Amino acid sequence: MSKIIVTTQKGKTRELKGESGSSLMEILRDADMGVAAICGGVCSCATCHVYINGEWGKKLPPRSEEETDLLKELESYDPSASRLSCQIEFTEELDGLALTVAPEE
Amino acid sequence: MTRTIVIVGAGQAAAQAIQTLQANEFDGKIALIGDEAYVPYERPPLSKGLLAGEIELEKLFFKKPAYFAEKGIDLRLKTSVTRIERAAKRLKLDDGSTLAYDQLLLATGARVRRISIPGADLSGVHYLRGIDDVLGIRAELAPGKRLVLVGAGYIGLEVAAVANKLGTQVTVLEMMDRVMARVVAPAVSAFYDQVHRAAGVDIRLQTGVVAFEGDGRVTAVVTDKGDRVAADMVIVGIGVVPNVELAKDAGLAVDNGIVVDDCCRTSDPDIFAAGDVTNHPSALMGRNIRLESVQNAVSQGRAAALAMLGKPEPYNEVPWFWSDQYDLKLQIAGLSEPTDEAIVRGDPATRKFSVAYLRDGVFVAINTINMLKDFLPAKKLIAEKRVVDKTKLADPNVSLKEL
Ligand SMILES: Cc1cc2nc3c(=O)[nH]c(=O)nc-3n(C[C@H](O)[C@H](O)[C@H](O)COP(=O)(O)OP(=O)(O)OC[C@H]3O[C@@H](n4cnc5c(N)ncnc54)[C@H](O)[C@@H]3O)c2cc1C
Ligand code: FES
C-alpha cells in the first residue's frame, strides 16, 4: 500500500493511504487533516497550502504560474517547500511523501 | 449520557461542521439528515466541470460515502425534516419517524426561485441547484441544440460558457442592463458581455420573459419585447430563496434568512444555523446580510460547530467568491455597492486585470480576472479597511502589498 506522511498544524503525524488519481488535497480532506480547500481544487483560494518536506519537492511537477501567484502572497510562504495540495496529483512515485499542513490564514 | 447533535441539510455547511466536530474530537453522536440522494457535495462544479463532463461525479463528494459509517454518523439521505418540536427537542421526519436532539444545526441552504409565467411547467424547462438537475440538463444538451438561459447571473454565464463550448446555440435573456450586475462592477460586466458575444453567445439585456411556449415540451421563449426565441431547452437562473420554513414554523427569528449572531446561534440556545440560510451580522458591512457562497458556508459551518462544542469563536472573514468562465478566472472579495468608486488595474484587452472598489477612500472590494496575485493582498486590505493611494492603486505594476 502506498502512503503519505502528514504532520498536522497541531503537530500530530499520521500516515494516510495514497490513492492514485486523487490530489493530495483530496486525500487530506478525506482524512480531516485540517485543510479547508474552499475552492475545491480550482487554484482560486490557497486554503490547501502545505509544505513538502525534504527532498520530495524535487520529485513533484513544477508549480504553474497561477499556483505561484497565489502562494507568493501568503504570509506563511516558503519558496523552497510551499505547494497548493490541490495542484498535485498522487502517483505511485510519490509513495512515502512527507508533508506538513501550513497554518490557516 | 452522550449528547446528540442533529444536522439538517447535507450540504456544504453541514460537511464543514462535521469536519470541525471531528477535528475537535467530539465524542457524542452526530446525525445528518438530507433530502437529496447524495452524501454532502460541492455545488460550484455543477455549472462548471461537471456540466462540461470534465470531472466525475464522485469527485464532488467531500467525503467518501464510507466515511459516515466509519465515524459512526447516523446518515439519512432522501429524508426530509418536516417539523421541529422545540419543547420536546425532537424532529419529525417525512418517513414518519421522530429524532431527538440535544443540539440542532439548521444547514438547509437555499432553493432556486421558480419562475411563474405561462408554460413554466413544460418539459425542457430546467433549473440548476443540485446533481440531479445537472444530470437532467446534460441528458438534453447536445451540439446544435438551442438553449435559452433566463438570467445572466454568474451561474447562468458559467452554463453559457460550457454550453457554447459544447456546440450549443446559446441565447441569454437578462432583465437588467448588464450581466452579473449583482456581483461585479460595470467595467467587469462589460468585459464578460464582450467575451461571451465574441464566443457566439447571443446576449439580450433589458429583456424580460413573459411565457414559454410548446406542446408538452418547450419550443420557444416569448420576451416582453414581443420577440419569440426558438428553444430546445431552457435553464432558468433567477436567484434563490433561503429554506427557512422549518425555523419559521418553530417560531425562531426569521428575516430574509434565519437570524443568527456572529457565532451562528439562533434565538433558541440549542439551535444553530449556518450557510446560505442565515441572516447574519457582518462586521465588515456594519449590518446584517445573507450570503450565498462556499466561503460563508465553510466559515459558518465551522463557527456553528465550535459554538455547539462550547468554544464559540466569531466568524469575521472577508466574504469571497469565484467564478470560472472560458479561460477566465474571476475572484471576488468584499462586498461592493453600486455607489463605490471603481478603479481598474491593468488592461481588460489583455484578459488579465482587476477592479478595486473604494468607499470614501477605503478599499472595500475587488474583482480580479486572471490576476491571482491581487487576490490575497486585497483581502487583507479589505479586512483592515485600509485607505489607499489611488494613483498607486491604478498602476498594476505596483503590488497591492505595497499600498
Ligand atoms: C450551480 C452552482 C454554482 C455555484 N458556484 C459557486 C462558486 O463558484 N463559488 C461559491 O463560493 N459558491 C458557489 N455556489 C454557491 C454555493 O454552492 C452555496 O453557497 C453553498 O452550497 C451553500 O451551502 P449550504 O450548506 O448553506 O447549502 P446547500 O449546499 O444548498 O445544502 C443544503 C442542503 O439541505 C437540504 N435541505 C433543505 N431543507 C431540508 C429539510 N427540511 N430536510 C432535509 N434536507 C433539507 C437541501 O436539499 C440541500 O441538500 C454555487 C451554487 C450553485 C447551485
Ligand atoms: S483548494 Fe483552493 S487553491 Fe487548492
Coordinates of C-alpha atoms and ligand atoms in Angstrom, one line a residue:
Chain A
M1 CA 0.0 0.0 0.0
S2 CA 1.4 3.4 -0.9
K3 CA 1.2 6.1 1.7
I4 CA 1.9 9.7 2.5
I5 CA 3.0 11.0 5.9
V6 CA 1.2 14.1 7.2
T7 CA 2.1 16.4 10.0
T8 CA -0.9 18.5 11.1
Q9 CA -1.0 22.0 12.4
K10 CA -1.4 20.5 15.9
G11 CA 1.9 18.7 15.4
K12 CA 0.5 15.2 15.1
T13 CA 1.9 12.9 12.5
R14 CA -0.3 10.4 10.6
E15 CA 0.1 8.0 7.7
L16 CA -2.6 8.2 5.0
K17 CA -3.2 5.8 2.2
G18 CA -2.1 7.4 -1.1
E19 CA -4.6 7.0 -3.9
S20 CA -3.6 7.4 -7.5
G21 CA -6.0 9.7 -9.3
S22 CA -6.6 11.8 -6.2
S23 CA -5.0 15.1 -5.5
L24 CA -3.1 15.5 -2.2
M25 CA -5.8 17.9 -1.2
E26 CA -8.5 15.3 -1.6
I27 CA -6.5 12.8 0.4
L28 CA -6.0 15.3 3.2
R29 CA -9.6 16.5 3.1
D30 CA -11.0 12.9 3.3
A31 CA -9.0 12.3 6.5
D32 CA -9.9 15.6 8.2
M33 CA -6.4 16.9 8.2
G34 CA -7.4 20.5 8.6
V35 CA -7.1 21.8 5.0
A36 CA -10.1 24.0 4.3
A37 CA -9.7 23.7 0.4
I38 CA -12.6 26.1 0.0
C39 CA -12.5 26.4 -3.8
G40 CA -12.5 22.6 -4.1
G41 CA -9.2 22.4 -6.0
V42 CA -9.5 25.0 -8.8
C43 CA -6.5 27.1 -7.7
S44 CA -8.5 30.0 -6.6
C45 CA -8.1 30.2 -2.8
A46 CA -4.8 29.0 -1.4
T47 CA -6.6 27.3 1.6
C48 CA -5.0 24.0 0.7
H49 CA -1.4 25.2 1.4
V50 CA 1.1 22.6 2.6
Y51 CA 4.9 22.3 3.0
I52 CA 6.6 19.4 1.2
N53 CA 9.3 18.0 3.5
G54 CA 12.9 17.4 2.5
E55 CA 13.8 16.3 -1.0
W56 CA 10.3 15.3 -2.0
G57 CA 9.7 18.8 -3.6
K58 CA 12.1 17.9 -6.4
K59 CA 10.0 14.9 -7.4
L60 CA 6.9 16.9 -7.9
P61 CA 5.7 18.6 -11.2
P62 CA 6.7 22.3 -11.1
R63 CA 4.3 25.0 -9.9
S64 CA 2.2 26.6 -12.6
E65 CA 2.2 30.4 -12.8
E66 CA -1.2 30.6 -11.2
E67 CA -0.1 28.4 -8.3
T68 CA 3.0 30.6 -7.8
D69 CA 0.9 33.8 -8.0
L70 CA -1.3 32.7 -5.2
L71 CA 1.4 31.1 -3.0
K72 CA 3.7 34.1 -3.1
E73 CA 1.2 36.3 -1.4
L74 CA 0.8 34.1 1.6
E75 CA 2.4 35.2 4.9
S76 CA 3.4 31.6 5.5
Y77 CA 5.0 31.2 2.1
D78 CA 8.2 29.2 2.0
P79 CA 9.8 29.4 -1.5
S80 CA 11.5 26.0 -1.1
A81 CA 8.6 24.0 0.3
S82 CA 5.2 25.7 -0.3
R83 CA 2.7 24.0 -2.6
L84 CA -1.0 24.1 -3.1
S85 CA -2.0 20.5 -2.4
C86 CA -4.9 20.6 -4.9
Q87 CA -2.4 21.1 -7.7
I88 CA -0.5 17.8 -7.1
E89 CA -1.9 14.5 -8.1
F90 CA -0.8 11.5 -6.2
T91 CA 1.0 8.8 -8.2
E92 CA 2.9 5.7 -7.1
E93 CA 6.2 7.5 -7.4
L94 CA 5.1 9.7 -4.5
D95 CA 4.9 6.7 -2.1
G96 CA 6.3 7.8 1.2
L97 CA 5.9 11.6 0.5
A98 CA 6.0 13.6 3.7
L99 CA 4.3 17.0 4.1
T100 CA 3.2 19.4 6.8
V101 CA -0.1 21.3 6.7
A102 CA 0.5 25.1 6.6
P103 CA -1.2 27.4 9.1
E104 CA -4.6 28.8 8.2
E105 CA -4.5 32.5 7.1
Chain B
M1 CA -25.5 10.2 28.8
T2 CA -24.0 11.0 25.4
R3 CA -25.0 14.2 23.6
T4 CA -26.6 14.1 20.2
I5 CA -26.1 16.8 17.6
V6 CA -28.5 16.6 14.6
I7 CA -27.7 18.4 11.4
V8 CA -30.5 19.2 9.0
G9 CA -29.4 19.6 5.4
A10 CA -26.5 17.6 4.0
G11 CA -24.7 20.4 2.0
Q12 CA -21.5 22.4 2.2
A13 CA -22.1 23.9 5.7
A14 CA -23.0 20.5 7.1
A15 CA -19.9 18.9 5.7
Q16 CA -17.7 21.6 7.3
A17 CA -19.5 21.4 10.7
I18 CA -18.8 17.6 10.7
Q19 CA -15.2 18.2 9.8
T20 CA -14.8 20.7 12.7
L21 CA -16.6 18.4 15.2
Q22 CA -14.3 15.5 14.2
A23 CA -11.1 17.7 14.3
N24 CA -12.2 18.7 17.9
E25 CA -12.7 15.1 18.9
F26 CA -16.4 15.5 19.6
D27 CA -17.4 12.3 21.4
G28 CA -21.2 12.5 21.2
K29 CA -23.4 11.3 18.5
I30 CA -24.0 13.0 15.1
A31 CA -27.0 12.5 12.9
L32 CA -27.1 14.1 9.4
I33 CA -30.4 14.3 7.6
G34 CA -30.5 15.3 3.9
D35 CA -33.3 15.3 1.4
E36 CA -31.1 14.7 -1.6
A37 CA -29.8 11.3 -2.7
Y38 CA -26.1 12.1 -2.2
V39 CA -23.6 12.5 0.6
P40 CA -22.6 16.2 1.0
Y41 CA -21.1 17.5 -2.2
E42 CA -19.7 20.7 -3.7
R43 CA -22.0 22.7 -5.8
P44 CA -19.6 25.0 -7.7
P45 CA -18.5 22.3 -10.2
L46 CA -22.2 21.7 -11.1
S47 CA -22.2 24.7 -13.5
K48 CA -18.5 24.2 -14.5
G49 CA -16.6 20.9 -14.7
L50 CA -19.4 18.5 -14.0
L51 CA -21.7 20.1 -16.6
A52 CA -18.8 20.1 -19.1
G53 CA -18.3 16.4 -18.4
E54 CA -14.7 17.1 -17.4
I55 CA -14.9 15.7 -13.9
E56 CA -16.6 12.6 -12.5
L57 CA -19.5 12.8 -10.0
E58 CA -17.5 11.1 -7.2
K59 CA -15.1 14.0 -7.2
L60 CA -17.8 16.3 -5.9
F61 CA -18.2 14.4 -2.6
F62 CA -16.4 15.9 0.3
K63 CA -16.1 12.5 1.9
K64 CA -16.4 9.1 0.5
P65 CA -19.8 7.5 1.4
A66 CA -18.0 5.0 3.6
Y67 CA -16.7 7.8 5.9
F68 CA -20.0 8.3 7.6
A69 CA -20.4 4.7 8.8
E70 CA -16.7 4.6 9.8
K71 CA -17.2 7.6 12.1
G72 CA -20.5 6.3 13.4
I73 CA -22.5 9.1 11.9
D74 CA -26.2 8.4 11.6
L75 CA -26.7 9.5 7.9
R76 CA -30.1 9.5 6.4
L77 CA -30.4 10.6 2.8
K78 CA -33.5 11.1 0.8
T79 CA -35.1 12.1 4.1
S80 CA -36.6 15.4 4.9
V81 CA -37.2 17.0 8.2
T82 CA -40.8 18.3 8.3
R83 CA -41.0 19.8 11.8
I84 CA -39.0 21.0 14.8
E85 CA -40.7 20.3 18.2
R86 CA -38.7 22.7 20.3
A87 CA -40.3 21.9 23.7
A88 CA -39.7 18.2 23.3
K89 CA -36.4 18.8 21.5
R90 CA -37.1 16.4 18.7
L91 CA -37.7 16.4 14.9
K92 CA -40.4 14.9 12.8
L93 CA -39.2 13.3 9.6
D94 CA -41.1 12.6 6.4
D95 CA -40.8 8.9 6.9
G96 CA -43.0 9.3 9.9
S97 CA -40.2 8.8 12.5
T98 CA -39.0 11.2 15.1
L99 CA -35.5 12.0 16.1
A100 CA -34.4 13.6 19.4
Y101 CA -31.6 16.2 19.6
D102 CA -29.6 17.9 22.3
Q103 CA -28.3 20.5 19.8
L104 CA -29.6 21.2 16.4
L105 CA -27.9 22.7 13.4
L106 CA -30.0 24.0 10.5
A107 CA -28.0 23.9 7.3
T108 CA -30.9 23.8 4.9
G109 CA -29.3 26.2 2.3
A110 CA -31.5 27.8 -0.4
R111 CA -33.6 26.6 -3.3
V112 CA -34.0 28.1 -6.7
R113 CA -36.6 30.8 -7.3
R114 CA -39.2 29.4 -9.6
I115 CA -40.5 31.5 -12.5
S116 CA -44.3 31.8 -12.6
I117 CA -45.2 32.5 -16.2
P118 CA -47.4 30.6 -18.6
G119 CA -45.5 27.4 -19.8
A120 CA -43.3 27.2 -16.7
D121 CA -44.2 23.5 -16.3
L122 CA -43.3 22.5 -19.8
S123 CA -40.7 19.7 -20.1
G124 CA -37.3 21.1 -21.2
V125 CA -37.5 23.9 -18.7
H126 CA -34.7 23.4 -16.2
Y127 CA -33.2 24.9 -13.0
L128 CA -29.7 24.3 -11.6
R129 CA -29.1 23.7 -7.9
G130 CA -28.2 20.0 -7.5
I131 CA -26.6 17.0 -9.1
D132 CA -29.9 15.7 -10.4
D133 CA -30.5 19.0 -12.2
V134 CA -27.2 18.7 -13.9
L135 CA -27.8 15.1 -15.0
G136 CA -31.2 16.2 -16.4
I137 CA -29.6 19.1 -18.3
R138 CA -26.7 17.0 -19.6
A139 CA -29.0 14.4 -21.0
E140 CA -30.5 17.1 -23.3
L141 CA -27.5 19.3 -24.0
A142 CA -26.0 18.5 -27.4
P143 CA -24.3 20.2 -30.3
G144 CA -26.7 22.2 -32.5
K145 CA -29.4 22.4 -29.8
R146 CA -30.8 25.8 -29.0
L147 CA -30.5 26.7 -25.3
V148 CA -32.1 29.8 -23.8
L149 CA -30.9 31.0 -20.4
V150 CA -33.1 33.2 -18.3
G151 CA -30.9 35.4 -16.2
A152 CA -27.3 36.5 -16.7
G153 CA -26.0 35.8 -13.1
Y154 CA -22.7 34.2 -12.8
I155 CA -24.2 30.6 -12.7
G156 CA -26.1 31.3 -15.9
L157 CA -23.0 32.7 -17.6
E158 CA -20.9 29.7 -16.5
V159 CA -23.5 27.5 -18.1
A160 CA -23.5 29.6 -21.2
A161 CA -19.7 29.2 -21.5
V162 CA -19.9 25.4 -21.1
A163 CA -22.8 25.0 -23.5
N164 CA -21.2 27.2 -26.0
K165 CA -18.0 25.1 -25.9
L166 CA -20.2 22.0 -26.4
G167 CA -21.5 23.5 -29.6
T168 CA -24.9 24.6 -28.3
Q169 CA -26.5 27.7 -29.7
V170 CA -26.9 29.9 -26.6
T171 CA -29.2 32.9 -26.0
V172 CA -29.1 34.7 -22.7
L173 CA -32.1 36.9 -21.6
E174 CA -31.4 39.4 -18.8
M175 CA -33.8 41.9 -17.3
M176 CA -31.0 44.3 -16.0
D177 CA -28.9 46.5 -18.3
R178 CA -25.7 44.4 -17.7
V179 CA -24.6 40.9 -16.9
M180 CA -23.6 39.7 -13.4
A181 CA -25.0 43.0 -12.1
R182 CA -25.3 41.7 -8.6
V183 CA -21.7 40.7 -8.1
V184 CA -19.3 42.8 -10.3
A185 CA -18.6 46.4 -11.4
P186 CA -19.9 47.8 -14.7
A187 CA -16.4 47.5 -16.2
V188 CA -16.3 43.8 -15.4
S189 CA -19.8 43.2 -16.7
A190 CA -18.9 44.9 -20.0
F191 CA -15.8 42.7 -20.3
Y192 CA -17.7 39.5 -19.8
D193 CA -20.5 40.6 -22.0
Q194 CA -18.0 41.1 -24.8
V195 CA -16.2 37.8 -24.2
H196 CA -19.5 35.9 -24.4
R197 CA -20.6 37.7 -27.5
A198 CA -17.2 37.1 -29.2
A199 CA -17.7 33.4 -28.5
G200 CA -21.1 33.5 -30.2
V201 CA -23.5 33.8 -27.3
D202 CA -26.5 36.0 -28.1
I203 CA -27.0 38.2 -25.0
R204 CA -30.1 40.3 -24.8
L205 CA -30.2 42.8 -22.0
Q206 CA -33.2 44.7 -20.5
T207 CA -35.2 41.8 -21.7
G208 CA -37.8 40.1 -19.6
V209 CA -39.5 36.8 -20.2
V210 CA -43.3 36.6 -20.3
A211 CA -44.1 33.0 -21.5
F212 CA -42.7 29.6 -22.5
E213 CA -44.5 28.1 -25.5
G214 CA -44.7 24.5 -26.6
D215 CA -46.9 21.5 -26.7
G216 CA -45.8 19.4 -23.8
R217 CA -42.2 20.4 -24.5
V218 CA -40.8 23.9 -24.7
T219 CA -40.2 25.2 -28.2
A220 CA -40.0 29.0 -27.8
V221 CA -39.5 31.7 -25.2
V222 CA -41.6 34.9 -25.6
T223 CA -39.9 38.1 -24.3
D224 CA -41.5 41.3 -23.1
K225 CA -40.4 42.9 -26.3
G226 CA -42.7 40.6 -28.2
D227 CA -39.9 38.5 -29.6
R228 CA -40.1 34.8 -29.9
V229 CA -36.8 33.0 -29.3
A230 CA -36.8 29.4 -30.6
A231 CA -35.6 26.9 -27.9
D232 CA -35.0 23.2 -27.5
M233 CA -34.3 23.7 -23.8
V234 CA -34.4 26.5 -21.2
I235 CA -32.5 27.0 -18.0
V236 CA -33.9 29.5 -15.5
G237 CA -31.4 31.1 -13.2
I238 CA -33.1 34.0 -11.4
G239 CA -31.8 33.6 -7.9
V240 CA -32.5 31.5 -4.8
V241 CA -34.7 31.7 -1.7
P242 CA -33.5 30.5 1.7
N243 CA -35.1 27.4 3.1
V244 CA -36.4 29.0 6.3
E245 CA -39.8 27.2 6.7
L246 CA -38.7 24.8 9.4
A247 CA -37.3 27.6 11.5
K248 CA -40.2 29.9 10.9
D249 CA -42.8 27.2 11.8
A250 CA -40.8 26.6 15.0
G251 CA -41.0 30.3 16.0
L252 CA -37.4 31.1 15.5
A253 CA -36.5 34.6 14.4
V254 CA -36.5 34.8 10.6
D255 CA -35.9 37.8 8.4
N256 CA -34.6 37.0 4.9
G257 CA -32.9 34.0 6.4
I258 CA -32.7 32.5 9.9
V259 CA -31.4 35.3 12.1
V260 CA -28.1 34.2 13.9
D261 CA -25.4 36.0 15.9
D262 CA -21.7 36.1 15.0
C263 CA -21.3 32.6 16.4
C264 CA -24.3 31.1 14.4
R265 CA -26.6 30.9 17.4
T266 CA -30.3 31.4 16.7
S267 CA -32.9 32.7 19.1
D268 CA -33.1 29.2 20.7
P269 CA -29.9 28.4 22.8
D270 CA -30.0 24.8 21.5
I271 CA -30.5 25.6 17.8
F272 CA -27.8 26.9 15.4
A273 CA -27.8 27.7 11.7
A274 CA -25.1 28.1 9.1
G275 CA -24.7 28.7 5.3
D276 CA -27.0 30.2 2.6
V277 CA -29.9 30.1 5.0
T278 CA -28.6 32.6 7.6
N279 CA -29.2 36.3 8.0
H280 CA -26.1 37.2 10.0
P281 CA -24.2 40.3 11.3
S282 CA -21.3 41.4 9.1
A283 CA -18.6 43.2 10.9
L284 CA -17.3 44.5 7.5
M285 CA -20.6 46.0 6.4
G286 CA -21.9 47.0 9.8
R287 CA -25.3 45.5 9.2
N288 CA -27.0 42.1 8.7
I289 CA -26.6 40.3 5.4
R290 CA -27.3 37.0 3.8
L291 CA -24.6 35.4 1.5
E292 CA -24.7 32.6 -1.0
S293 CA -21.1 31.3 -1.1
V294 CA -18.9 28.4 -0.2
Q295 CA -16.7 30.6 1.9
N296 CA -19.6 31.7 4.0
A297 CA -20.9 28.1 4.4
V298 CA -17.5 27.0 5.4
S299 CA -16.8 29.8 7.9
Q300 CA -20.3 29.4 9.4
G301 CA -20.2 25.6 9.5
R302 CA -17.0 25.9 11.5
A303 CA -18.3 28.6 13.8
A304 CA -21.6 26.7 14.4
A305 CA -19.6 23.5 15.3
L306 CA -17.4 25.4 17.7
A307 CA -20.4 27.1 19.3
M308 CA -22.1 23.7 19.8
L309 CA -18.9 22.5 21.4
G310 CA -19.0 25.4 23.9
K311 CA -15.9 27.0 22.3
P312 CA -17.6 29.9 20.4
E313 CA -15.4 31.8 18.0
P314 CA -16.9 34.5 15.9
Y315 CA -16.5 34.3 12.1
N316 CA -15.4 37.5 10.6
E317 CA -13.8 36.6 7.3
V318 CA -14.0 38.9 4.4
P319 CA -16.6 37.4 2.1
W320 CA -15.1 36.0 -1.1
F321 CA -16.2 34.1 -4.1
W322 CA -15.1 32.9 -7.6
S323 CA -16.5 32.0 -11.0
D324 CA -14.8 30.2 -13.9
Q325 CA -15.9 31.0 -17.5
Y326 CA -13.9 30.1 -20.6
D327 CA -10.2 30.6 -19.7
L328 CA -11.1 33.4 -17.2
K329 CA -10.7 33.0 -13.5
L330 CA -12.8 35.6 -11.7
Q331 CA -12.3 36.1 -8.0
I332 CA -14.3 38.5 -5.9
A333 CA -13.6 39.6 -2.4
G334 CA -15.5 42.1 -0.2
L335 CA -19.0 43.4 -1.0
S336 CA -19.2 46.3 -3.4
E337 CA -22.1 48.7 -3.7
P338 CA -23.2 50.5 -6.9
T339 CA -22.1 53.8 -5.5
D340 CA -18.5 52.7 -4.8
E341 CA -15.7 54.2 -6.9
A342 CA -14.3 51.6 -9.3
I343 CA -10.6 51.7 -10.2
V344 CA -9.3 49.5 -13.0
R345 CA -5.8 47.9 -12.6
G346 CA -4.5 46.7 -15.9
D347 CA -5.9 46.5 -19.4
P348 CA -9.1 44.3 -19.9
A349 CA -7.9 43.7 -23.5
T350 CA -5.1 41.5 -22.1
R351 CA -7.7 39.3 -20.3
K352 CA -5.8 40.0 -17.1
F353 CA -6.9 42.9 -14.9
S354 CA -8.5 43.8 -11.6
V355 CA -11.1 46.3 -10.5
A356 CA -10.8 47.7 -7.0
Y357 CA -13.6 49.5 -5.2
L358 CA -13.3 52.4 -2.9
R359 CA -15.9 53.7 -0.5
D360 CA -15.0 57.1 1.0
G361 CA -11.4 56.3 0.0
V362 CA -11.4 53.0 1.9
F363 CA -10.6 49.8 0.0
V364 CA -13.8 47.7 0.3
A365 CA -13.8 45.1 -2.5
I366 CA -12.0 43.7 -5.6
N367 CA -12.8 41.7 -8.7
T368 CA -9.7 40.0 -10.2
I369 CA -9.8 38.5 -13.7
N370 CA -6.8 36.1 -14.3
M371 CA -5.0 38.3 -11.8
L372 CA -4.4 35.9 -8.9
K373 CA -1.6 37.9 -7.3
D374 CA -4.0 40.7 -6.4
F375 CA -6.5 38.4 -4.6
L376 CA -4.9 37.6 -1.2
P377 CA -3.4 41.1 -0.6
A378 CA -6.7 42.7 -1.5
K379 CA -8.5 40.5 1.1
K380 CA -6.1 41.9 3.7
L381 CA -6.6 45.5 2.7
I382 CA -10.4 44.9 2.9
A383 CA -10.2 43.4 6.3
E384 CA -8.1 46.3 7.5
K385 CA -10.4 48.8 5.9
R386 CA -7.3 50.5 4.5
V387 CA -7.4 53.9 2.9
V388 CA -5.2 53.7 -0.2
D389 CA -3.4 55.9 -2.6
K390 CA -5.4 56.0 -5.8
T391 CA -2.6 56.6 -8.2
K392 CA -0.6 53.7 -7.0
L393 CA -3.7 51.5 -6.9
A394 CA -4.4 52.2 -10.6
D395 CA -0.9 51.0 -11.5
P396 CA -1.0 47.2 -12.0
N397 CA 2.8 47.0 -11.6
V398 CA 2.6 48.3 -8.0
S399 CA 1.9 45.3 -5.8
L400 CA -1.2 45.7 -3.6
K401 CA 1.1 44.7 -0.7
E402 CA 2.9 48.0 -1.1
L403 CA -0.2 50.1 -0.6
Ligands
LIG1 C1 -24.6 25.8 -9.8 C2 -24.0 26.5 -8.6 C3 -22.7 27.0 -8.7 C4 -22.1 27.6 -7.6 N1 -20.8 28.1 -7.8 C5 -20.2 28.7 -6.7 C6 -18.9 29.2 -6.8 O1 -18.3 29.2 -7.8 N2 -18.4 29.8 -5.7 C7 -19.0 29.9 -4.5 O2 -18.5 30.4 -3.5 N3 -20.3 29.4 -4.4 C8 -20.9 28.8 -5.4 N4 -22.2 28.4 -5.3 C9 -22.9 28.6 -4.0 C10 -22.6 27.5 -3.0 O3 -22.6 26.3 -3.6 C11 -23.6 27.6 -1.8 O4 -23.4 28.9 -1.3 C12 -23.3 26.5 -0.8 O5 -23.6 25.3 -1.3 C13 -24.2 26.8 0.4 O6 -24.0 25.7 1.4 P1 -25.2 25.4 2.4 O7 -24.7 24.2 3.2 O8 -25.7 26.6 3.1 O9 -26.4 24.9 1.4 P2 -26.5 23.7 0.4 O10 -25.2 23.3 0.0 O11 -27.5 24.1 -0.6 O12 -27.1 22.5 1.3 C14 -28.4 22.5 1.9 C15 -29.0 21.1 1.8 O13 -30.1 21.0 2.7 C16 -31.1 20.3 2.1 N5 -32.4 20.5 2.8 C17 -33.1 21.7 2.8 N6 -34.2 21.6 3.6 C18 -34.2 20.3 4.1 C19 -35.0 19.6 5.0 N7 -36.1 20.1 5.6 N8 -34.7 18.3 5.3 C20 -33.6 17.7 4.8 N9 -32.7 18.4 4.0 C21 -33.0 19.6 3.6 C22 -31.0 20.8 0.7 O14 -31.7 19.9 -0.2 C23 -29.5 20.7 0.4 O15 -29.1 19.5 0.1 C24 -22.8 27.7 -6.4 C25 -24.1 27.2 -6.3 C26 -24.7 26.6 -7.4 C27 -26.1 26.0 -7.3
FES2 S1 -8.3 24.2 -2.9 FE1 -8.4 26.2 -3.4 S2 -6.4 26.6 -4.2 FE2 -6.3 24.5 -3.6

